[in-house]
Amino acid sequence: EIDEATTAIQDALDQLSDRADKAELDAAISEAEGLDLDNNDAEDKAVADALARAQEVSKDDNATAEEVKTATDALNAAMKAKETQDASDKKAASLDALKAAQAQGNAINEGDYTPNSYAPLKDALTAAQNIIDNPEDHTQAEIDEATQTIQDALDQLSDKADKAELDAAISEAEGLDLDNNDTEDKAVADALARAQEVSKDDNATAEEVKTATDALNAAMKA
């Protein structure tokens, strides 16, 4: 009986199992618990299930190293899959936003705006099309940047100035018999030259057109 008791102790010593190191498991659990999970989402549900199992293993003082490793790996893999899917979903949403911005830009009538202000929009739309054609070659950040570039270009568009009054004044001035040796005639000629420049300038602003029109009319009045 004494020998048997000795053997039993030796057998028990041989069968002792070290407590599993749960540091990595608990770190994964902490990370997963900080996530906003939606059980209606497949990847989120997978994380929730892996988290529940990991929590069980973490609380089990008899869990083996193998069980701890399995639970840790499963939870990390589920979170990685969620991260990948979330990134894919966000990129898809960004791509949709870019397409919407592109459609808005394409709806713009180029002829209604000054060439200088339309040029950035044209370039932005070209860049957007390249991304849409090859989304796999671009990051979500690049897609978002392209969308913002279109929006900025749209915000900076300048309407072409209405030159009807200017052209009418020019037509009237061109019909005058001007003598550059006469002060008032010279003033009309100078104002006419400036008005003609502005009339030919597709990038002339409404303010420039008004200034040239007023100057020419004033010179003719004088």
Short mmCIF file of C-alpha atoms in Angstrom, two decimals, residues 102-126 149-150 152-160 202-203:
data_model
loop_
_atom_site.label_atom_id
_atom_site.label_comp_id
_atom_site.label_asym_id
_atom_site.label_seq_id
_atom_site.Cartn_x
_atom_site.Cartn_y
_atom_site.Cartn_z
CA GLN A 102 -18.07 62.08 -61.53
CA ALA A 103 -21.69 62.00 -62.72
CA GLN A 104 -22.22 65.45 -61.21
CA GLY A 105 -19.13 66.74 -62.98
CA ASN A 106 -20.08 65.18 -66.31
CA ALA A 107 -23.45 66.91 -66.11
CA ILE A 108 -21.73 70.29 -66.21
CA ASN A 109 -21.94 72.16 -69.52
CA GLU A 110 -18.38 73.19 -70.29
CA GLY A 111 -19.55 76.11 -72.43
CA ASP A 112 -21.21 77.78 -69.45
CA TYR A 113 -17.94 78.31 -67.61
CA THR A 114 -14.63 80.02 -68.19
CA PRO A 115 -11.97 77.70 -69.66
CA ASN A 116 -9.54 78.36 -66.81
CA SER A 117 -12.07 77.39 -64.18
CA TYR A 118 -13.30 74.34 -66.11
CA ALA A 119 -9.81 72.92 -66.76
CA PRO A 120 -9.29 71.57 -63.19
CA LEU A 121 -12.67 69.83 -63.35
CA LYS A 122 -11.78 68.26 -66.68
CA ASP A 123 -8.51 66.94 -65.24
CA ALA A 124 -10.28 65.68 -62.10
CA LEU A 125 -12.86 63.81 -64.18
CA THR A 126 -10.13 62.19 -66.26
CA THR A 149 -10.79 67.04 -56.04
CA ILE A 150 -13.93 66.89 -58.19
CA ASP A 152 -13.32 71.37 -55.14
CA ALA A 153 -13.23 71.85 -58.90
CA LEU A 154 -17.03 72.13 -59.01
CA ASP A 155 -16.96 74.73 -56.24
CA GLN A 156 -14.40 76.82 -58.12
CA LEU A 157 -16.22 76.96 -61.45
CA SER A 158 -16.75 80.50 -62.75
CA ASP A 159 -19.68 81.35 -65.00
CA LYS A 160 -18.81 82.89 -68.34
CA ASP A 202 -13.07 83.67 -72.64
CA ASN A 203 -11.73 83.83 -69.08
#
